[in-house]
Amino acid sequence: VAMALAGQYPLATALQRERAELARGVEPREQIDAQLALALLARRGGDLQGAEAGYRGVIALAQQAGDRLAQAQAWSGLSLARKNLGDYYEALEAETAALALRSTLGPDAKLHSSYVNLAALYEQLEDFDSARDYQARALAASTDTPDPLDRASAQVSMAGLLNDSGAAYAATARVLALDAYRRQRQLG
């Protein structure tokens, strides 16, 4: 995935395909991780149908392996692909499935990320009350995670929504954004 960030999608894709093949039938977690990476690369590369197929494949593979976290990650990825395709209602269904799985897992489940994704979907549907509600849930859920950047991420997301919600929310948005910036700087 690091190569993809550097713009080397074909090489990153080839390496993940090789990783998936090497792990097939031997190391289910590695195969699942490689398939998740391939779906992500497809989505970031603009192949939304390929990404959707990839995420659906990961959901099935993760179900067979009993890996609920990977299932949740794949449902969230599928939600983003459906959102990118403009199908917000299917995206909501997929993210709701991810949230249901994440809520049964421990602190490493990144529950806040499903809330952030749901907030973004409701914002697209212009249901700003629901969007703010899910953002508030994301902030609350990010407080208890082991990753200190989760809180900053949730704060940035909430600040963006509040900033777009009008002048009445500007001061709160600024406070959240500044605190997130401070947290990120402290963590390097």
PDB file of C-alpha atoms in Angstrom:
ATOM      1  CA  VAL A   1       0.000   0.000   0.000  1.00  0.00           C
ATOM      2  CA  ALA A   2       2.965   2.310   0.596  1.00  0.00           C
ATOM      3  CA  MET A   3       3.845   1.988  -3.093  1.00  0.00           C
ATOM      4  CA  ALA A   4       0.320   2.998  -4.000  1.00  0.00           C
ATOM      5  CA  LEU A   5       0.735   6.138  -1.928  1.00  0.00           C
ATOM      6  CA  ALA A   6       3.810   6.849  -4.045  1.00  0.00           C
ATOM      7  CA  GLY A   7       1.709   6.409  -7.187  1.00  0.00           C
ATOM      8  CA  GLN A   8       2.996   2.952  -8.077  1.00  0.00           C
ATOM      9  CA  TYR A   9      -0.389   1.198  -8.296  1.00  0.00           C
ATOM     10  CA  PRO A  10       0.617  -1.488 -10.824  1.00  0.00           C
ATOM     11  CA  LEU A  11       3.617  -2.615  -8.748  1.00  0.00           C
ATOM     12  CA  ALA A  12       1.660  -2.500  -5.494  1.00  0.00           C
ATOM     13  CA  THR A  13      -1.148  -4.509  -7.101  1.00  0.00           C
ATOM     14  CA  ALA A  14       1.254  -7.113  -8.482  1.00  0.00           C
ATOM     15  CA  LEU A  15       2.929  -7.567  -5.096  1.00  0.00           C
ATOM     16  CA  GLN A  16      -0.413  -7.927  -3.296  1.00  0.00           C
ATOM     17  CA  ARG A  17      -1.595 -10.484  -5.866  1.00  0.00           C
ATOM     18  CA  GLU A  18       1.569 -12.485  -5.295  1.00  0.00           C
ATOM     19  CA  ARG A  19       1.076 -12.216  -1.537  1.00  0.00           C
ATOM     20  CA  ALA A  20      -2.508 -13.458  -1.846  1.00  0.00           C
ATOM     21  CA  GLU A  21      -1.431 -16.405  -4.000  1.00  0.00           C
ATOM     22  CA  LEU A  22       1.344 -17.410  -1.621  1.00  0.00           C
ATOM     23  CA  ALA A  23      -1.063 -17.303   1.320  1.00  0.00           C
ATOM     24  CA  ARG A  24      -3.975 -19.081  -0.415  1.00  0.00           C
ATOM     25  CA  GLY A  25      -4.968 -22.140   1.615  1.00  0.00           C
ATOM     26  CA  VAL A  26      -1.956 -21.777   3.908  1.00  0.00           C
ATOM     27  CA  GLU A  27      -2.294 -18.530   5.815  1.00  0.00           C
ATOM     28  CA  PRO A  28      -5.906 -17.242   5.785  1.00  0.00           C
ATOM     29  CA  ARG A  29      -5.146 -13.979   7.617  1.00  0.00           C
ATOM     30  CA  GLU A  30      -2.404 -13.075   5.127  1.00  0.00           C
ATOM     31  CA  GLN A  31      -4.676 -13.932   2.212  1.00  0.00           C
ATOM     32  CA  ILE A  32      -7.455 -11.799   3.680  1.00  0.00           C
ATOM     33  CA  ASP A  33      -5.083  -8.866   4.265  1.00  0.00           C
ATOM     34  CA  ALA A  34      -3.765  -9.122   0.709  1.00  0.00           C
ATOM     35  CA  GLN A  35      -7.287  -9.270  -0.727  1.00  0.00           C
ATOM     36  CA  LEU A  36      -8.278  -6.237   1.370  1.00  0.00           C
ATOM     37  CA  ALA A  37      -5.246  -4.365   0.041  1.00  0.00           C
ATOM     38  CA  LEU A  38      -6.130  -5.327  -3.543  1.00  0.00           C
ATOM     39  CA  ALA A  39      -9.688  -4.043  -3.120  1.00  0.00           C
ATOM     40  CA  LEU A  40      -8.365  -0.805  -1.629  1.00  0.00           C
ATOM     41  CA  LEU A  41      -5.908  -0.391  -4.494  1.00  0.00           C
ATOM     42  CA  ALA A  42      -8.698  -0.974  -7.009  1.00  0.00           C
ATOM     43  CA  ARG A  43     -10.877   1.665  -5.321  1.00  0.00           C
ATOM     44  CA  ARG A  44      -8.077   4.208  -5.122  1.00  0.00           C
ATOM     45  CA  GLY A  45      -7.171   3.451  -8.722  1.00  0.00           C
ATOM     46  CA  GLY A  46     -10.730   4.199  -9.850  1.00  0.00           C
ATOM     47  CA  ASP A  47     -11.799   0.599 -10.552  1.00  0.00           C
ATOM     48  CA  LEU A  48     -14.911   0.774  -8.406  1.00  0.00           C
ATOM     49  CA  GLN A  49     -16.523  -2.382  -9.799  1.00  0.00           C
ATOM     50  CA  GLY A  50     -13.276  -4.272  -9.180  1.00  0.00           C
ATOM     51  CA  ALA A  51     -13.116  -2.858  -5.678  1.00  0.00           C
ATOM     52  CA  GLU A  52     -16.699  -3.884  -4.997  1.00  0.00           C
ATOM     53  CA  ALA A  53     -16.042  -7.431  -6.214  1.00  0.00           C
ATOM     54  CA  GLY A  54     -12.855  -7.536  -4.148  1.00  0.00           C
ATOM     55  CA  TYR A  55     -14.570  -6.423  -0.966  1.00  0.00           C
ATOM     56  CA  ARG A  56     -17.398  -8.911  -1.475  1.00  0.00           C
ATOM     57  CA  GLY A  57     -14.793 -11.648  -1.918  1.00  0.00           C
ATOM     58  CA  VAL A  58     -13.067 -10.620   1.305  1.00  0.00           C
ATOM     59  CA  ILE A  59     -16.378 -10.683   3.165  1.00  0.00           C
ATOM     60  CA  ALA A  60     -16.934 -14.296   2.069  1.00  0.00           C
ATOM     61  CA  LEU A  61     -13.331 -15.307   2.797  1.00  0.00           C
ATOM     62  CA  ALA A  62     -13.378 -13.638   6.225  1.00  0.00           C
ATOM     63  CA  GLN A  63     -16.693 -15.311   7.082  1.00  0.00           C
ATOM     64  CA  GLN A  64     -15.148 -18.707   6.274  1.00  0.00           C
ATOM     65  CA  ALA A  65     -12.152 -17.871   8.468  1.00  0.00           C
ATOM     66  CA  GLY A  66     -14.335 -16.503  11.281  1.00  0.00           C
ATOM     67  CA  ASP A  67     -12.537 -13.149  11.102  1.00  0.00           C
ATOM     68  CA  ARG A  68     -15.160 -10.581  12.124  1.00  0.00           C
ATOM     69  CA  LEU A  69     -12.741  -7.640  12.078  1.00  0.00           C
ATOM     70  CA  ALA A  70     -11.777  -8.360   8.467  1.00  0.00           C
ATOM     71  CA  GLN A  71     -15.461  -8.695   7.618  1.00  0.00           C
ATOM     72  CA  ALA A  72     -16.103  -5.276   9.159  1.00  0.00           C
ATOM     73  CA  GLN A  73     -13.164  -3.761   7.274  1.00  0.00           C
ATOM     74  CA  ALA A  74     -14.459  -5.225   4.016  1.00  0.00           C
ATOM     75  CA  TRP A  75     -18.008  -3.988   4.652  1.00  0.00           C
ATOM     76  CA  SER A  76     -16.577  -0.485   5.286  1.00  0.00           C
ATOM     77  CA  GLY A  77     -14.552  -0.693   2.091  1.00  0.00           C
ATOM     78  CA  LEU A  78     -17.620  -1.822   0.177  1.00  0.00           C
ATOM     79  CA  SER A  79     -19.503   1.111   1.659  1.00  0.00           C
ATOM     80  CA  LEU A  80     -16.875   3.537   0.363  1.00  0.00           C
ATOM     81  CA  ALA A  81     -16.953   1.940  -3.089  1.00  0.00           C
ATOM     82  CA  ARG A  82     -20.760   2.203  -3.199  1.00  0.00           C
ATOM     83  CA  LYS A  83     -20.521   5.819  -2.013  1.00  0.00           C
ATOM     84  CA  ASN A  84     -18.014   6.566  -4.783  1.00  0.00           C
ATOM     85  CA  LEU A  85     -20.497   5.048  -7.241  1.00  0.00           C
ATOM     86  CA  GLY A  86     -23.173   7.425  -5.904  1.00  0.00           C
ATOM     87  CA  ASP A  87     -25.294   4.701  -4.313  1.00  0.00           C
ATOM     88  CA  TYR A  88     -25.636   6.162  -0.840  1.00  0.00           C
ATOM     89  CA  TYR A  89     -28.364   3.812   0.331  1.00  0.00           C
ATOM     90  CA  GLU A  90     -26.352   0.656  -0.445  1.00  0.00           C
ATOM     91  CA  ALA A  91     -23.373   2.383   1.130  1.00  0.00           C
ATOM     92  CA  LEU A  92     -25.444   2.952   4.271  1.00  0.00           C
ATOM     93  CA  GLU A  93     -26.436  -0.718   4.354  1.00  0.00           C
ATOM     94  CA  ALA A  94     -22.833  -1.841   4.005  1.00  0.00           C
ATOM     95  CA  GLU A  95     -21.535   0.533   6.681  1.00  0.00           C
ATOM     96  CA  THR A  96     -24.355  -0.470   9.009  1.00  0.00           C
ATOM     97  CA  ALA A  97     -23.229  -4.098   8.587  1.00  0.00           C
ATOM     98  CA  ALA A  98     -19.663  -3.019   9.404  1.00  0.00           C
ATOM     99  CA  LEU A  99     -20.853  -1.152  12.487  1.00  0.00           C
ATOM    100  CA  ALA A 100     -22.805  -4.191  13.712  1.00  0.00           C
ATOM    101  CA  LEU A 101     -19.656  -6.318  13.483  1.00  0.00           C
ATOM    102  CA  ARG A 102     -17.353  -3.684  14.972  1.00  0.00           C
ATOM    103  CA  SER A 103     -19.668  -3.193  17.951  1.00  0.00           C
ATOM    104  CA  THR A 104     -19.117  -6.856  18.939  1.00  0.00           C
ATOM    105  CA  LEU A 105     -15.330  -6.511  18.922  1.00  0.00           C
ATOM    106  CA  GLY A 106     -12.913  -4.917  21.369  1.00  0.00           C
ATOM    107  CA  PRO A 107     -11.112  -1.583  21.389  1.00  0.00           C
ATOM    108  CA  ASP A 108      -9.092  -2.399  18.241  1.00  0.00           C
ATOM    109  CA  ALA A 109     -12.280  -2.550  16.150  1.00  0.00           C
ATOM    110  CA  LYS A 110     -12.060   1.125  15.113  1.00  0.00           C
ATOM    111  CA  LEU A 111     -15.744   1.618  15.902  1.00  0.00           C
ATOM    112  CA  HIS A 112     -15.297   5.358  15.430  1.00  0.00           C
ATOM    113  CA  SER A 113     -14.444   4.855  11.754  1.00  0.00           C
ATOM    114  CA  SER A 114     -17.866   3.343  11.024  1.00  0.00           C
ATOM    115  CA  TYR A 115     -19.501   6.270  12.785  1.00  0.00           C
ATOM    116  CA  VAL A 116     -17.423   8.729  10.738  1.00  0.00           C
ATOM    117  CA  ASN A 117     -18.369   6.923   7.522  1.00  0.00           C
ATOM    118  CA  LEU A 118     -22.057   6.940   8.452  1.00  0.00           C
ATOM    119  CA  ALA A 119     -21.860  10.643   9.275  1.00  0.00           C
ATOM    120  CA  ALA A 120     -20.336  11.358   5.856  1.00  0.00           C
ATOM    121  CA  LEU A 121     -23.094   9.373   4.144  1.00  0.00           C
ATOM    122  CA  TYR A 122     -25.839  11.190   6.031  1.00  0.00           C
ATOM    123  CA  GLU A 123     -24.180  14.490   5.183  1.00  0.00           C
ATOM    124  CA  GLN A 124     -24.317  13.534   1.492  1.00  0.00           C
ATOM    125  CA  LEU A 125     -28.019  12.772   1.951  1.00  0.00           C
ATOM    126  CA  GLU A 126     -28.383  16.211   3.570  1.00  0.00           C
ATOM    127  CA  ASP A 127     -29.569  14.723   6.859  1.00  0.00           C
ATOM    128  CA  PHE A 128     -27.330  16.965   8.942  1.00  0.00           C
ATOM    129  CA  ASP A 129     -28.898  16.071  12.287  1.00  0.00           C
ATOM    130  CA  SER A 130     -28.065  12.391  11.751  1.00  0.00           C
ATOM    131  CA  ALA A 131     -24.623  13.330  10.451  1.00  0.00           C
ATOM    132  CA  ARG A 132     -23.859  15.359  13.584  1.00  0.00           C
ATOM    133  CA  ASP A 133     -25.229  12.533  15.768  1.00  0.00           C
ATOM    134  CA  TYR A 134     -22.901   9.991  14.149  1.00  0.00           C
ATOM    135  CA  GLN A 135     -19.973  12.399  14.391  1.00  0.00           C
ATOM    136  CA  ALA A 136     -20.666  12.803  18.113  1.00  0.00           C
ATOM    137  CA  ARG A 137     -20.708   9.002  18.445  1.00  0.00           C
ATOM    138  CA  ALA A 138     -17.389   8.872  16.586  1.00  0.00           C
ATOM    139  CA  LEU A 139     -15.844  11.336  19.028  1.00  0.00           C
ATOM    140  CA  ALA A 140     -17.101   9.338  21.996  1.00  0.00           C
ATOM    141  CA  ALA A 141     -15.909   6.022  20.536  1.00  0.00           C
ATOM    142  CA  SER A 142     -12.484   7.450  19.655  1.00  0.00           C
ATOM    143  CA  THR A 143     -11.788   8.290  23.288  1.00  0.00           C
ATOM    144  CA  ASP A 144     -11.365   4.661  24.321  1.00  0.00           C
ATOM    145  CA  THR A 145      -9.185   3.348  21.512  1.00  0.00           C
ATOM    146  CA  PRO A 146      -5.535   2.370  21.949  1.00  0.00           C
ATOM    147  CA  ASP A 147      -4.483   4.497  18.959  1.00  0.00           C
ATOM    148  CA  PRO A 148      -4.141   8.177  19.979  1.00  0.00           C
ATOM    149  CA  LEU A 149      -4.567   9.285  16.362  1.00  0.00           C
ATOM    150  CA  ASP A 150      -8.124   7.920  16.344  1.00  0.00           C
ATOM    151  CA  ARG A 151      -9.275  10.838  18.493  1.00  0.00           C
ATOM    152  CA  ALA A 152      -7.577  13.386  16.233  1.00  0.00           C
ATOM    153  CA  SER A 153      -9.110  11.751  13.169  1.00  0.00           C
ATOM    154  CA  ALA A 154     -12.607  11.892  14.679  1.00  0.00           C
ATOM    155  CA  GLN A 155     -12.049  15.524  15.693  1.00  0.00           C
ATOM    156  CA  VAL A 156     -11.001  16.531  12.182  1.00  0.00           C
ATOM    157  CA  SER A 157     -14.040  14.816  10.725  1.00  0.00           C
ATOM    158  CA  MET A 158     -16.396  16.493  13.205  1.00  0.00           C
ATOM    159  CA  ALA A 159     -14.733  19.871  12.617  1.00  0.00           C
ATOM    160  CA  GLY A 160     -15.268  19.506   8.875  1.00  0.00           C
ATOM    161  CA  LEU A 161     -18.947  18.720   9.307  1.00  0.00           C
ATOM    162  CA  LEU A 162     -19.467  21.569  11.757  1.00  0.00           C
ATOM    163  CA  ASN A 163     -17.585  23.960   9.502  1.00  0.00           C
ATOM    164  CA  ASP A 164     -19.962  23.045   6.666  1.00  0.00           C
ATOM    165  CA  SER A 165     -22.972  23.423   8.961  1.00  0.00           C
ATOM    166  CA  GLY A 166     -22.798  27.191   9.248  1.00  0.00           C
ATOM    167  CA  ALA A 167     -21.443  30.039  11.316  1.00  0.00           C
ATOM    168  CA  ALA A 168     -23.200  28.892  14.492  1.00  0.00           C
ATOM    169  CA  TYR A 169     -20.805  25.917  14.629  1.00  0.00           C
ATOM    170  CA  ALA A 170     -17.610  27.686  13.536  1.00  0.00           C
ATOM    171  CA  ALA A 171     -16.138  28.241  17.016  1.00  0.00           C
ATOM    172  CA  THR A 172     -16.616  24.597  18.012  1.00  0.00           C
ATOM    173  CA  ALA A 173     -15.186  23.429  14.682  1.00  0.00           C
ATOM    174  CA  ARG A 174     -12.106  25.575  15.231  1.00  0.00           C
ATOM    175  CA  VAL A 175     -11.541  24.245  18.765  1.00  0.00           C
ATOM    176  CA  LEU A 176     -11.819  20.636  17.534  1.00  0.00           C
ATOM    177  CA  ALA A 177      -9.490  21.233  14.593  1.00  0.00           C
ATOM    178  CA  LEU A 178      -6.868  22.979  16.719  1.00  0.00           C
ATOM    179  CA  ASP A 179      -6.934  20.205  19.320  1.00  0.00           C
ATOM    180  CA  ALA A 180      -6.579  17.574  16.574  1.00  0.00           C
ATOM    181  CA  TYR A 181      -3.652  19.503  15.118  1.00  0.00           C
ATOM    182  CA  ARG A 182      -2.017  19.689  18.562  1.00  0.00           C
ATOM    183  CA  ARG A 183      -2.469  15.923  19.065  1.00  0.00           C
ATOM    184  CA  GLN A 184      -0.998  15.094  15.669  1.00  0.00           C
ATOM    185  CA  ARG A 185       2.004  17.355  16.228  1.00  0.00           C
ATOM    186  CA  GLN A 186       2.684  15.766  19.613  1.00  0.00           C
ATOM    187  CA  LEU A 187       2.681  12.344  18.007  1.00  0.00           C
ATOM    188  CA  GLY A 188       4.987  13.450  15.206  1.00  0.00           C
TER     189      GLY A 188
END
